[in-house]
Coordinates of C-alpha atoms (C1' of nucleotides) in Angstrom, one line a residue:
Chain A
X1 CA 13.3 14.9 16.3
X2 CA 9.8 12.9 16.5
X3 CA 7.2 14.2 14.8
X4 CA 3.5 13.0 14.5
X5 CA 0.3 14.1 14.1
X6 CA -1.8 14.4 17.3
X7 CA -4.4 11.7 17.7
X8 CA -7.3 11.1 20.3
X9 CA -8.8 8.0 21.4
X10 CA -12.0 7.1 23.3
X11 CA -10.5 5.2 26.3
X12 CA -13.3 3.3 27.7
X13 CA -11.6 3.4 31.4
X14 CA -11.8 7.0 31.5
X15 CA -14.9 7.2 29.5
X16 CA -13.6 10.4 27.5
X17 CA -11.6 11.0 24.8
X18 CA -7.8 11.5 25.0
X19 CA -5.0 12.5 23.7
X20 CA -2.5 9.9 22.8
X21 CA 0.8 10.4 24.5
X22 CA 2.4 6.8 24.0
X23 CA 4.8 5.5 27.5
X24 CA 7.5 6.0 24.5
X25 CA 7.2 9.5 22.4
X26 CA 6.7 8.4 18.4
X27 CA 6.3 4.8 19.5
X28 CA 2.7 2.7 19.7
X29 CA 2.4 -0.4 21.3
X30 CA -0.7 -2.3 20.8
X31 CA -2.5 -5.5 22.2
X32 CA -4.9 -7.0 20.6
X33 CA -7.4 -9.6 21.5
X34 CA -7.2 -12.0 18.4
X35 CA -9.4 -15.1 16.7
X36 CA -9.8 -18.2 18.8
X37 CA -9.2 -20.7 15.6
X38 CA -12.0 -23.0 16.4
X39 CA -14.1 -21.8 14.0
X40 CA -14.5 -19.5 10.7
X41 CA -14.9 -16.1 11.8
X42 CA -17.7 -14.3 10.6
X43 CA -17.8 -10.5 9.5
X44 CA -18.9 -9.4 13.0
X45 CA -15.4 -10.4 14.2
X46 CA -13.8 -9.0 10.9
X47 CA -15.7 -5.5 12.1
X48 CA -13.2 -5.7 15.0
X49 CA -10.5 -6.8 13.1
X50 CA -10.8 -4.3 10.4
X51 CA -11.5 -1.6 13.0
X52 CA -8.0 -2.4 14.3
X53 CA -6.2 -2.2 10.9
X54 CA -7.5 1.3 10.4
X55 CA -6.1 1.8 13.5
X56 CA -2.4 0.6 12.8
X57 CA -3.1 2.1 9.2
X58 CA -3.9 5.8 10.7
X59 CA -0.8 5.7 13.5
X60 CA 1.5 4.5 10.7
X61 CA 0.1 8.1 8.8
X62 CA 0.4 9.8 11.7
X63 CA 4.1 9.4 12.1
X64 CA 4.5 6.7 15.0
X65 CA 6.6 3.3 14.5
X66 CA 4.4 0.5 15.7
X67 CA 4.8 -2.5 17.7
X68 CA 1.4 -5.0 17.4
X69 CA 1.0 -8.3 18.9
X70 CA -2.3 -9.6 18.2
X71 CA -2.9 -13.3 19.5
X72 CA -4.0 -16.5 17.9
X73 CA -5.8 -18.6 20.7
X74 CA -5.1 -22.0 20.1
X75 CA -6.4 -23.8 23.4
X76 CA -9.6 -23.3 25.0
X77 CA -12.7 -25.3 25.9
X78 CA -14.7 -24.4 22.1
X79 CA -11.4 -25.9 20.3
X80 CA -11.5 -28.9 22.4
X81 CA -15.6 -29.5 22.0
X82 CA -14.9 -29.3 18.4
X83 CA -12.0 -31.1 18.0
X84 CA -13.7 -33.7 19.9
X85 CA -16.9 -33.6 17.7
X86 CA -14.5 -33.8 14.4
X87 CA -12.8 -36.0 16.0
X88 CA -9.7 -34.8 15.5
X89 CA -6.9 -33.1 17.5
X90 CA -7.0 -30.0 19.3
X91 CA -3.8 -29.0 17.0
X92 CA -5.6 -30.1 13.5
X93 CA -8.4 -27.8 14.3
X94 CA -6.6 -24.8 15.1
X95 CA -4.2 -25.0 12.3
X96 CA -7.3 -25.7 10.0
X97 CA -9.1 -22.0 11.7
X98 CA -5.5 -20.1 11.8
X99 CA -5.3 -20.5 8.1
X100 CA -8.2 -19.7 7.0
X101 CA -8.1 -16.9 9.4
X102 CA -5.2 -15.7 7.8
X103 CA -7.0 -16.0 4.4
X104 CA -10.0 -14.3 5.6
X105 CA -7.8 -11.3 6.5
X106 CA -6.2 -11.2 2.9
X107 CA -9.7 -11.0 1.6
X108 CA -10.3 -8.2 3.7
X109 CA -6.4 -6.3 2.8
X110 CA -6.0 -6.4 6.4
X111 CA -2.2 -5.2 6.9
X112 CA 0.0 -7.9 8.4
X113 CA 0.6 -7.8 12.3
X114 CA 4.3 -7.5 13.4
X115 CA 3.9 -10.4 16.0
X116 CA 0.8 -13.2 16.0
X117 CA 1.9 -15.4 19.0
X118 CA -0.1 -18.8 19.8
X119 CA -1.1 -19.3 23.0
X120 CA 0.1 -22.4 23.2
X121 CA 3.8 -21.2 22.6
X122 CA 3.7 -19.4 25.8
X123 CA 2.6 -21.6 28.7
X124 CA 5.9 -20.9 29.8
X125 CA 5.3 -17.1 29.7
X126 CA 1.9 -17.9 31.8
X127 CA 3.2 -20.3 34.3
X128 CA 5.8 -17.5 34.7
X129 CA 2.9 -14.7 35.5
X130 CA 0.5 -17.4 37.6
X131 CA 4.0 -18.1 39.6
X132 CA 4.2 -14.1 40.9
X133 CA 0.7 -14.2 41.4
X134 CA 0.6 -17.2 43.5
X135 CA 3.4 -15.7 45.6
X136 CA 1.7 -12.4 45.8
X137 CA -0.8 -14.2 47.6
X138 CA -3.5 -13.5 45.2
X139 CA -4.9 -17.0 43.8
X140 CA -6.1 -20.2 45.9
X141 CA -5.6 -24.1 44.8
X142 CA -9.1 -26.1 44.5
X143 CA -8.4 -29.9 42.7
X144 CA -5.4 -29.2 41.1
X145 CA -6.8 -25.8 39.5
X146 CA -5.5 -22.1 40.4
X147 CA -8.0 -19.2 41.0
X148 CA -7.6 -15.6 41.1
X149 CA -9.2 -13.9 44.5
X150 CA -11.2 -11.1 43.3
X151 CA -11.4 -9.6 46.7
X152 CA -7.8 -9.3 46.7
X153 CA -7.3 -6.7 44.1
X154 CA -8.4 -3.6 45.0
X155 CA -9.0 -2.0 41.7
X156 CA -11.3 -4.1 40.3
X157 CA -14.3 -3.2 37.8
X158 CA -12.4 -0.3 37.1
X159 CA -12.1 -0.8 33.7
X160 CA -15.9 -2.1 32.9
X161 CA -17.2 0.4 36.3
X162 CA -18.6 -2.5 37.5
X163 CA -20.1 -2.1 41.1
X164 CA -19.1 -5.7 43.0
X165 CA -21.4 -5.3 45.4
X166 CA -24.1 -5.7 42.6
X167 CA -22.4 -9.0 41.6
X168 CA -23.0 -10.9 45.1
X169 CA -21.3 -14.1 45.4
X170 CA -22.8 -17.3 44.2
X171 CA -25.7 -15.7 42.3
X172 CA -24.5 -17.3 39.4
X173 CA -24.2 -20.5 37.5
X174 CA -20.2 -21.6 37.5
X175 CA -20.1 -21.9 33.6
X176 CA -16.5 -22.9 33.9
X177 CA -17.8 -26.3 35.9
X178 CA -14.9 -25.3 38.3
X179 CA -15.5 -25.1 42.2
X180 CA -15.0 -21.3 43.1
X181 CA -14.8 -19.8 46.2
X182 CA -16.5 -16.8 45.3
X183 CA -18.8 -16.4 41.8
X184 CA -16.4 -13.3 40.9
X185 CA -13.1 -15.4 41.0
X186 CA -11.7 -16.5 37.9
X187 CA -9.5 -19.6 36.8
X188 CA -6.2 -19.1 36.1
X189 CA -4.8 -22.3 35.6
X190 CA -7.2 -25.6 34.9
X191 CA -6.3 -28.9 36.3
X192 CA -5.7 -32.0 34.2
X193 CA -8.5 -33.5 33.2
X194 CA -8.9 -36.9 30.5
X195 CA -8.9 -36.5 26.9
X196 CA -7.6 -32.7 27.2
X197 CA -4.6 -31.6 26.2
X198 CA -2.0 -30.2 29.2
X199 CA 1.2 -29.0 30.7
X200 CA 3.3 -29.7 33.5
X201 CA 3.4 -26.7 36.0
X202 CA 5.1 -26.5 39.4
X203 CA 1.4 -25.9 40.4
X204 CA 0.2 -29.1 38.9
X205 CA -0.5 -30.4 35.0
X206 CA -3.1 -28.3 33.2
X207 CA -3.6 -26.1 30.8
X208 CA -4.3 -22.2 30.7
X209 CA -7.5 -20.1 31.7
X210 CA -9.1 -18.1 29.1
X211 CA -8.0 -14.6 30.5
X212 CA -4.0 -15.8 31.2
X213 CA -2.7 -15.5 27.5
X214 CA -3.2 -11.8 27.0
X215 CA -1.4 -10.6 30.4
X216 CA 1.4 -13.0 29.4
X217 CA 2.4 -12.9 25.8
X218 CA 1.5 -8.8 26.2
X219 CA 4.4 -8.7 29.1
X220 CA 6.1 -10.5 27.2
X221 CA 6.1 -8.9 23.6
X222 CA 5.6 -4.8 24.9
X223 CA 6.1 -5.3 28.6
X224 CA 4.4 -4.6 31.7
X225 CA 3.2 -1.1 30.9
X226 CA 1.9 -0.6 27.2
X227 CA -0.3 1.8 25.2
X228 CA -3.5 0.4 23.3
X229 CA -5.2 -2.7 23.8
X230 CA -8.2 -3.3 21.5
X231 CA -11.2 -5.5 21.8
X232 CA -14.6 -5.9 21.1
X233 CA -17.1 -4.5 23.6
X234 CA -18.2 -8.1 24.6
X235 CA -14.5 -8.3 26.1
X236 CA -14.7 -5.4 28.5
X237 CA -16.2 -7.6 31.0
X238 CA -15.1 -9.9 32.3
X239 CA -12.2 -10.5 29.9
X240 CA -10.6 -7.7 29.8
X241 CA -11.1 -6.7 33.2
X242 CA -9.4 -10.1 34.7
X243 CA -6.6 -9.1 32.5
X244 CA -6.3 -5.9 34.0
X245 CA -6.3 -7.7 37.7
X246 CA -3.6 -10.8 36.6
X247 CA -1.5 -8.1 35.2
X248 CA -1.3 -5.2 37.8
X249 CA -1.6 -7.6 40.7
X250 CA 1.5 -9.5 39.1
X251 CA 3.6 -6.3 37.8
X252 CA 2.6 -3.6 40.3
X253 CA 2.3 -1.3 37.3
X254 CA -0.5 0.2 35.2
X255 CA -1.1 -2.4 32.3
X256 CA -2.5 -0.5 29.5
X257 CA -2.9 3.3 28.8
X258 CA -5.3 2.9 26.4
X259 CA -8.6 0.6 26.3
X260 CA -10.3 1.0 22.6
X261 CA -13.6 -1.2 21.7
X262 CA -15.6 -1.8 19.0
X263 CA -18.9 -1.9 18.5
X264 CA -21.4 -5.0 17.4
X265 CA -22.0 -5.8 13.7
X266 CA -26.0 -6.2 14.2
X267 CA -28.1 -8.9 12.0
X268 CA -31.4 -6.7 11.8
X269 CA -31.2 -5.5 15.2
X270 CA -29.4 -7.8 17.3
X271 CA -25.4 -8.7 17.4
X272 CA -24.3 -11.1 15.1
X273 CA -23.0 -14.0 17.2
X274 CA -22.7 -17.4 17.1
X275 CA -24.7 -18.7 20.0
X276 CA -27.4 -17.0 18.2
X277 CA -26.8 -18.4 14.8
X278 CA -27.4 -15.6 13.4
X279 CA -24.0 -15.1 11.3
X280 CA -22.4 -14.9 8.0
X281 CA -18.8 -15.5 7.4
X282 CA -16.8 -13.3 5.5
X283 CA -15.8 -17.1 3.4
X284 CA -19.4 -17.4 2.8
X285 CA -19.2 -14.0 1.3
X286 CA -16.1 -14.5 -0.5
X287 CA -17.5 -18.1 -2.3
X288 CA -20.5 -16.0 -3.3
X289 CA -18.4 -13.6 -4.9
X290 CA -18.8 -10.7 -3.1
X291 CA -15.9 -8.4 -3.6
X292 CA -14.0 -7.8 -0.7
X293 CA -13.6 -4.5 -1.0
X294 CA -16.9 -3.7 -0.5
X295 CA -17.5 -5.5 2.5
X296 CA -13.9 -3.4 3.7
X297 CA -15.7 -0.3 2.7
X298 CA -19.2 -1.4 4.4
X299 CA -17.4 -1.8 7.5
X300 CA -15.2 1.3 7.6
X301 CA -18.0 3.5 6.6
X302 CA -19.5 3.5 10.2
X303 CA -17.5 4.5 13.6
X304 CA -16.3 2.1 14.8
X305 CA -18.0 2.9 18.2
X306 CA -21.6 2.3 16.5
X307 CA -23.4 -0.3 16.1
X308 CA -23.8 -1.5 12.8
X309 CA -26.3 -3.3 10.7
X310 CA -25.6 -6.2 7.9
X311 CA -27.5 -6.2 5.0
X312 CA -26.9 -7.4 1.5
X313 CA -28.3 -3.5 0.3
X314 CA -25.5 -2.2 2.3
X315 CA -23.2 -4.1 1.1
X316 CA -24.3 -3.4 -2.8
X317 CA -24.5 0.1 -1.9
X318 CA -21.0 0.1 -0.8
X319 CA -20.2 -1.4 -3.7
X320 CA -20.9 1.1 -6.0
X321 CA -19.3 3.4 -4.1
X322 CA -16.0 1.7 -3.9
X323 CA -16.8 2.0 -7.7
X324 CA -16.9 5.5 -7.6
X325 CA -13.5 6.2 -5.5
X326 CA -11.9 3.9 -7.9
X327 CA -13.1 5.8 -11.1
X328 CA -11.8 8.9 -9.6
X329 CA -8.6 7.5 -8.5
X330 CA -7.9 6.3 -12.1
X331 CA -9.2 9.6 -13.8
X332 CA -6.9 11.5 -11.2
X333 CA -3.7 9.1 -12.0
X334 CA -4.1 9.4 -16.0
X335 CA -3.9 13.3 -15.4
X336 CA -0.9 12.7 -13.1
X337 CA 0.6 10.3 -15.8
X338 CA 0.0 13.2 -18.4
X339 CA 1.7 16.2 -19.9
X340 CA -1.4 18.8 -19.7
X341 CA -0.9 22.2 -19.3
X342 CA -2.8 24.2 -16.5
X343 CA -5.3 26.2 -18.4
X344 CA -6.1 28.4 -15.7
X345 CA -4.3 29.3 -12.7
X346 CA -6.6 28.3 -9.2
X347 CA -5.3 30.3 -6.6
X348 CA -7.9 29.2 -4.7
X349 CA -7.1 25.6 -4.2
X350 CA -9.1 23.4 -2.1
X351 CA -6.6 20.5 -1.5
X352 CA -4.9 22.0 1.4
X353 CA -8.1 22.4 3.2
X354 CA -9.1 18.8 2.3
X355 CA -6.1 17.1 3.8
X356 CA -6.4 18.8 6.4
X357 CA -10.4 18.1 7.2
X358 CA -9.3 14.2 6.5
X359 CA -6.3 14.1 8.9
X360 CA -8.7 15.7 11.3
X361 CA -11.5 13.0 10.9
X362 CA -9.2 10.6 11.5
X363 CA -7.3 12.0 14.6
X364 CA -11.1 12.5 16.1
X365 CA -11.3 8.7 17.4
X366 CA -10.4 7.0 13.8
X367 CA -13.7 9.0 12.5
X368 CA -13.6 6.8 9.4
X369 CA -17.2 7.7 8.4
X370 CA -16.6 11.9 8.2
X371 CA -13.4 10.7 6.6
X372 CA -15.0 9.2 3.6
X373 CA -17.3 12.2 3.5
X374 CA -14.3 14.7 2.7
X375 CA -13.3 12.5 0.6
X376 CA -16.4 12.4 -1.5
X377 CA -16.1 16.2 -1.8
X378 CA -13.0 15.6 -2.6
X379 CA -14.3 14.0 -5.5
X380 CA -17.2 16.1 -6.8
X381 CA -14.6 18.9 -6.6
X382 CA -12.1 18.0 -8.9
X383 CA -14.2 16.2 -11.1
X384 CA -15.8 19.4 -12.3
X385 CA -12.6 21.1 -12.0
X386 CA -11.0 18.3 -14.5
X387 CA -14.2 18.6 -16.8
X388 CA -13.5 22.5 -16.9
X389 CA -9.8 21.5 -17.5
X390 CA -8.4 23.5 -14.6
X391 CA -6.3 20.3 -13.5
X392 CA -2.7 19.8 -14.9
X393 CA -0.1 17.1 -14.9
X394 CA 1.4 18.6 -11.3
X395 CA -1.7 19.2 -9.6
X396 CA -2.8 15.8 -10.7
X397 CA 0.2 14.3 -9.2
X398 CA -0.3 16.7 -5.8
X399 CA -4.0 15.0 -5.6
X400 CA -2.5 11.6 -6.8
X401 CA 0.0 11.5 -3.8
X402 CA -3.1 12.3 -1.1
X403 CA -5.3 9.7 -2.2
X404 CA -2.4 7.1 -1.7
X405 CA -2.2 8.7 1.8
X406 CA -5.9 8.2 1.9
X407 CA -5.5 5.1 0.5
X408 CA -2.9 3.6 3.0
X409 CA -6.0 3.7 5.5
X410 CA -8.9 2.7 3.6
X411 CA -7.4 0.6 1.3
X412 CA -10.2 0.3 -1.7
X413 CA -9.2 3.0 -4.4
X414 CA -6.3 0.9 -5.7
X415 CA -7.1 -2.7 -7.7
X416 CA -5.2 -5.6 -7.2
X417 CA -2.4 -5.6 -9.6
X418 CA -2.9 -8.2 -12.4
X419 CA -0.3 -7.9 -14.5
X420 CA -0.4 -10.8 -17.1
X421 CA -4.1 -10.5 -17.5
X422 CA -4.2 -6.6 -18.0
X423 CA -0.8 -6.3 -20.7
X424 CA -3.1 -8.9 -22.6
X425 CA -6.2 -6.6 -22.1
X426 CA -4.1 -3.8 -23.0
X427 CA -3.8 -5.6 -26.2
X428 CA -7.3 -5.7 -27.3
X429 CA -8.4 -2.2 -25.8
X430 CA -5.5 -0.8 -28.7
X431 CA -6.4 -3.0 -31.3
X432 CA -10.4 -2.2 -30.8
X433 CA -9.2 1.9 -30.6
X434 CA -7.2 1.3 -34.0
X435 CA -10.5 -0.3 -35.2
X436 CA -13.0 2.7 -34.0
X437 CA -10.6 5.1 -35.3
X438 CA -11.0 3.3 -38.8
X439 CA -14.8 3.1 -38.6
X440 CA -14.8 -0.4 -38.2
X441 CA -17.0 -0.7 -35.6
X442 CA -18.3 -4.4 -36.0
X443 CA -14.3 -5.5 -34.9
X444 CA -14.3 -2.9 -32.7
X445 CA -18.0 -4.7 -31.4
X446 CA -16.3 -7.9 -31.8
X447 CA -13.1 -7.0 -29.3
X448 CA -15.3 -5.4 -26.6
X449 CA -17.5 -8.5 -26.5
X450 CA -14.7 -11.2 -26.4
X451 CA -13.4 -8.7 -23.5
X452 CA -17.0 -8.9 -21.9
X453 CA -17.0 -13.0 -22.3
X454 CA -13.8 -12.3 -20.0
X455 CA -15.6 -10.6 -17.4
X456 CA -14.3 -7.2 -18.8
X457 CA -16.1 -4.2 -18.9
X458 CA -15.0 -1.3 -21.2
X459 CA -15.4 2.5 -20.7
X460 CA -14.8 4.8 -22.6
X461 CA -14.4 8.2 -21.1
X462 CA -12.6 11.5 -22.0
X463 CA -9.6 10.3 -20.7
X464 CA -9.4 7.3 -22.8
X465 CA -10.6 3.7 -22.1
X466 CA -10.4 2.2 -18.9
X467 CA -11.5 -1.4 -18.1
X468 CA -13.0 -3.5 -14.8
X469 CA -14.1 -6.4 -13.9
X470 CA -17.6 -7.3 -13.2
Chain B
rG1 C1' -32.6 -4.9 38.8
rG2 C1' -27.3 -2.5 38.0
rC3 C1' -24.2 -0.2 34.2
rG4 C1' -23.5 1.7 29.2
rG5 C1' -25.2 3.2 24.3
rC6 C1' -28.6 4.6 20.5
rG7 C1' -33.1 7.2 18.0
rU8 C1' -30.9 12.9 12.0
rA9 C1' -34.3 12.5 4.6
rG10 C1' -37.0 6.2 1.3
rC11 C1' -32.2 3.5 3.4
rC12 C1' -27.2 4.3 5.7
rA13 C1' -24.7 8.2 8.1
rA14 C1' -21.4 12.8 9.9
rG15 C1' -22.3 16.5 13.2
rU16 C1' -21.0 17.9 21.5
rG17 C1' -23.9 25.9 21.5
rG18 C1' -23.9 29.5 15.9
rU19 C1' -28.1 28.2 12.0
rA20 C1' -28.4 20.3 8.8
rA21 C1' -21.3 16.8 5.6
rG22 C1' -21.3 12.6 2.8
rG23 C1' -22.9 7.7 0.6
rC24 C1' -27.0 4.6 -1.6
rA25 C1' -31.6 4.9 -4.0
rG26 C1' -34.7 8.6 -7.0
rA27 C1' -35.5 12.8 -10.8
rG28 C1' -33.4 16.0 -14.6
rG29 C1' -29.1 17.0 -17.8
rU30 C1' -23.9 16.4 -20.2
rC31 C1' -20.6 13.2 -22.8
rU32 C1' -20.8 9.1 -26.5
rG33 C1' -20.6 5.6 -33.4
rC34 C1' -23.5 2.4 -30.3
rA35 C1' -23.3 0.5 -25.5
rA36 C1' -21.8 0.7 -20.7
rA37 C1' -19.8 3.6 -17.3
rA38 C1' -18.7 8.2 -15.7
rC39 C1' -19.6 13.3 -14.7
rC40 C1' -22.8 17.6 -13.3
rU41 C1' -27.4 19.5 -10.9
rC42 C1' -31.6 18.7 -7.7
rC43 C1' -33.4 16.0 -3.4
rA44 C1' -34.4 17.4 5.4
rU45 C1' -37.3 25.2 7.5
rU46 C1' -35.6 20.1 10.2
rC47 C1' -32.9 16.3 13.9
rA48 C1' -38.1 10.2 18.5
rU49 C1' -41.8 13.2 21.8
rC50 C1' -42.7 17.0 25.4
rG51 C1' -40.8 20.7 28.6
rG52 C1' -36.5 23.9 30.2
rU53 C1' -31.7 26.9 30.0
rU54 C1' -29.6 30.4 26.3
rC55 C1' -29.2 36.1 22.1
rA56 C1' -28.7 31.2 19.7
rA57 C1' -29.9 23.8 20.8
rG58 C1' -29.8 18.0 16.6
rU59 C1' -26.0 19.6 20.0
rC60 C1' -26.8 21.4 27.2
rC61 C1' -30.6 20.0 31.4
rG62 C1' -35.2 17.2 32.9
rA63 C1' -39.2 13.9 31.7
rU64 C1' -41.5 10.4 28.4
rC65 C1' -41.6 6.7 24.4
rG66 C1' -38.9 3.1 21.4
rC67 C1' -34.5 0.0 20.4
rC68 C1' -29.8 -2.3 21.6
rG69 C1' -25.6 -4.1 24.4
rC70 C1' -22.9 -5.8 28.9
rC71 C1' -23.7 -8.0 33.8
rU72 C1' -22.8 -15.9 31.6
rC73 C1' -19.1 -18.4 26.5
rC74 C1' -19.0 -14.4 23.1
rA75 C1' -15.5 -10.0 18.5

RNA sequence: GGCGGCGUAGCCAAGUGGUAAGGCAGAGGUCUGCAAAACCUCCAUUCAUCGGUUCAAGUCCGAUCGCCGCCUCCA
């Protein structure tokens, strides 16, 4: 027996919100569109990226097993510009921007994807899928590179509602310096070319078009029919809308059931983006020792369908309120951790009704932002209730156990475990309470300041002292 | 030009027909050896503007103004 919590999506190719009935019940396959390493990635990527972990985050909650590809694209024109500015390799490059990628998304908690394939570890996979189409009739051979034919597939601009005959042919500049037949056609497969890396294909040596990856490692990894595929709104068109065409015109099914994109991260009021120089990278922000948390909190406390606006205020501000959540979460756990007796009997509880207004926020289209709001009133509630001492050790440990569900989406309540430093700061915190209990208070002075030349920060509240790091 | 989105307090923001969540900042107070922090209370007769529908509109319809995105590499 499956059982999970119903969930709706906006689904940009139906324009509405649905349901989520996966092709297999209490199963969730996802694609999505992953970092092309030639580059660090700035926080306006991290909004997507961190958009899809709450994802992941809230179907895991919900009940469903997931299966998540999200791709590393390691070939494509940017790597080989850079690579060729650095002087370098295509291969040094990318491994340099994978890794720090990967460190980027630690900084962040992002949750670990199940599979992060490289493009180049399926050409194979892609000259497979370019194969079919060729035999299908639907691509054309112009010096020694393969095109898709646009006009050939019936349903395109489904996806982005694009009306063709508003894109005439040859009305545009052919960025891709490839000879098209029509300004709509894509490449699928690029001829050889000096000083690029390639690949032997029956079709000739090359190397892949930006669009092929997806359709092939997604067949490959959750087949030719799966359930969510996640981008940013920049990919709708064309990207995600060639994928649509190489995959339904190769596999005669519907490719994806679900299209979910994010909005823009905004610097003042235009997007962040690298052609306009107008980005910060979330390394910046970790070498200037901004917590990460914060920045995790900054970006979940929008919707994800919103457009968003950086500022370092915003940031501060969510800061302090990370503070706050984490305050509460300790305060909760001591009273968990305790033996107190319930002074008074609550029969009217609030905690049903709270887990239930948070699974609802998040089953509304990931509604992290009304999420975080019931979870603030979470707060004020049983802060006053603790300060009237109408919370006991079971209670406590009911609350406890939903803001670790709560947690397992957001992801900022709990610090990262330190346990070497905080048994030594354990140390000191009872040696300064024997000295305050004694009257001593120049040790007691003394301790707290040695603890504040480590960075510490004492507090010392009704439910004894806690410590953080500033 | 085509398509899409947005405009709610000083700032951020939830809210798709029933009488304005929440966060930050600000003001007052509680706790405390001191300090820091925390905690509590208060803080929009009003939702860009103007019309309309309705018993009822931030929410639906129309118009106007302002801002943004995609249509080309882009997260």
């Amino acid at each position: 027996m499956i059982h999970v919590k119903p969930i709706k999506f906006y689904d940009t190719k139906s324009g509405s919100l649905r349901l989520f009935e996966p092709v297999t019940p209490g199963v969730a396959t996802i694609y999505s569109c992953g970092p092309t390493v030639y580059n660090y990635a700035h926080i306006g990527n991290f909004r997507n990226f961190v958009f899809v972990d709450v994802l992941r985050r809230t179907l895991r909650l919900f009940g469903y097993n997931i299966k998540h590809v999200r791709n590393i694209t390691d070939i494509d024109d940017k790597i080989i510009r850079k690579a060729v500015e650095e002087n370098t390799t295509v291969q040094a490059i990318a491994a340099q921007f994978e890794s720090a990628f990967f460190q980027d998304c630690d900084y962040l908690r992002l949750q670990k994807v199940e599979y992060n394939p490289r493009a180049t570890e399926h050409i194979v996979d892609m000259i497979d899928l370019v194969k079919v189409l060729i035999e299908k009739g639907y691509t054309y051979e112009r010096d020694g590179s393969v095109y898709y034919k646009i006009g050939r597939f019936e349903n395109y601009g489904k996806l982005s509602h694009i009306d063709l005959s508003s894109v005439r042919s040859g009305a545009r500049v052919d960025s891709d310096e490839y000879l098209k037949e029509d300004a709509r056609d894509f490449v699928l497969w690029k001829g050889r070319r000096e000083h690029e890396p390639y690949w032997p294909a029956p079709f000739g040596e090359g190397r892949p078009g930006w669009h092929l990856e997806c359709s092939a490692m997604s067949r490959h990894y959750l087949g030719p029919t799966f359930d969510i595929h996640t981008g940013a709104e920049d990919l709708i068109f064309p990207h995600h809308e060639n994928e649509i065409a190489q995959s339904e015109a190769a596999n005669g099914v519907e490719y994806v059931r679900y299209w979910l994109h994010c909005a823009f991260l905004n610097m003042k009021d235009q997007k962040m983006s690298k052609s306009l120089g107008n980005i910060i990278t979330a390394r910046k922000l970790r070498e200037d020792g901004i917590d990460g948390l914060a920045v995790r909190y900054f970006l979940l406390s929008v919707h994800y369908r919103k457009p968003l606006a950086f500022s370092m205020e915003a940031i501060e501000s969510a800061r302090t309120a990370v503070n706050r959540l984490q305050t509460f979460y300790s305060r909760i756990a001591s009273a968990a951790a305790s033996q107190s007796k319930r002074q008074e009997q609550d029969s009217a509880d609030p905690l049903t009704r709270i887990r239930s207004d948070w699974y609802d926020a998040l089953g509304d289209d990931l509604n992290t932002a009304k999420a975080l709001g019931v979870l603030f009133e979470m707060l004020r509630e049983y802060n006053t209730r603790m300060d009237m001492d109408r919370v006991d050790s079971v209670l406590a440990g009911e609350l406890l156990s939903f803001l670790d569900e709560a947690d397992s989406i957001l992801d900022v309540m709990r610090p990262d475990s330190e346990d070497e430093l905080s048994s030594k700061i354990d140390d000191m915190i009872v040696k300064r309470q024997a000295a305050r209990l004694a009257r001593d208070f120049r040790e007691a002075d003394r301790i707290r300041d040695e603890l504040s030349q480590m960075g510490i920060v004492l507090e010392d509240t009704r439910e004894g002292v806690r410590w953080r790091k500033i």
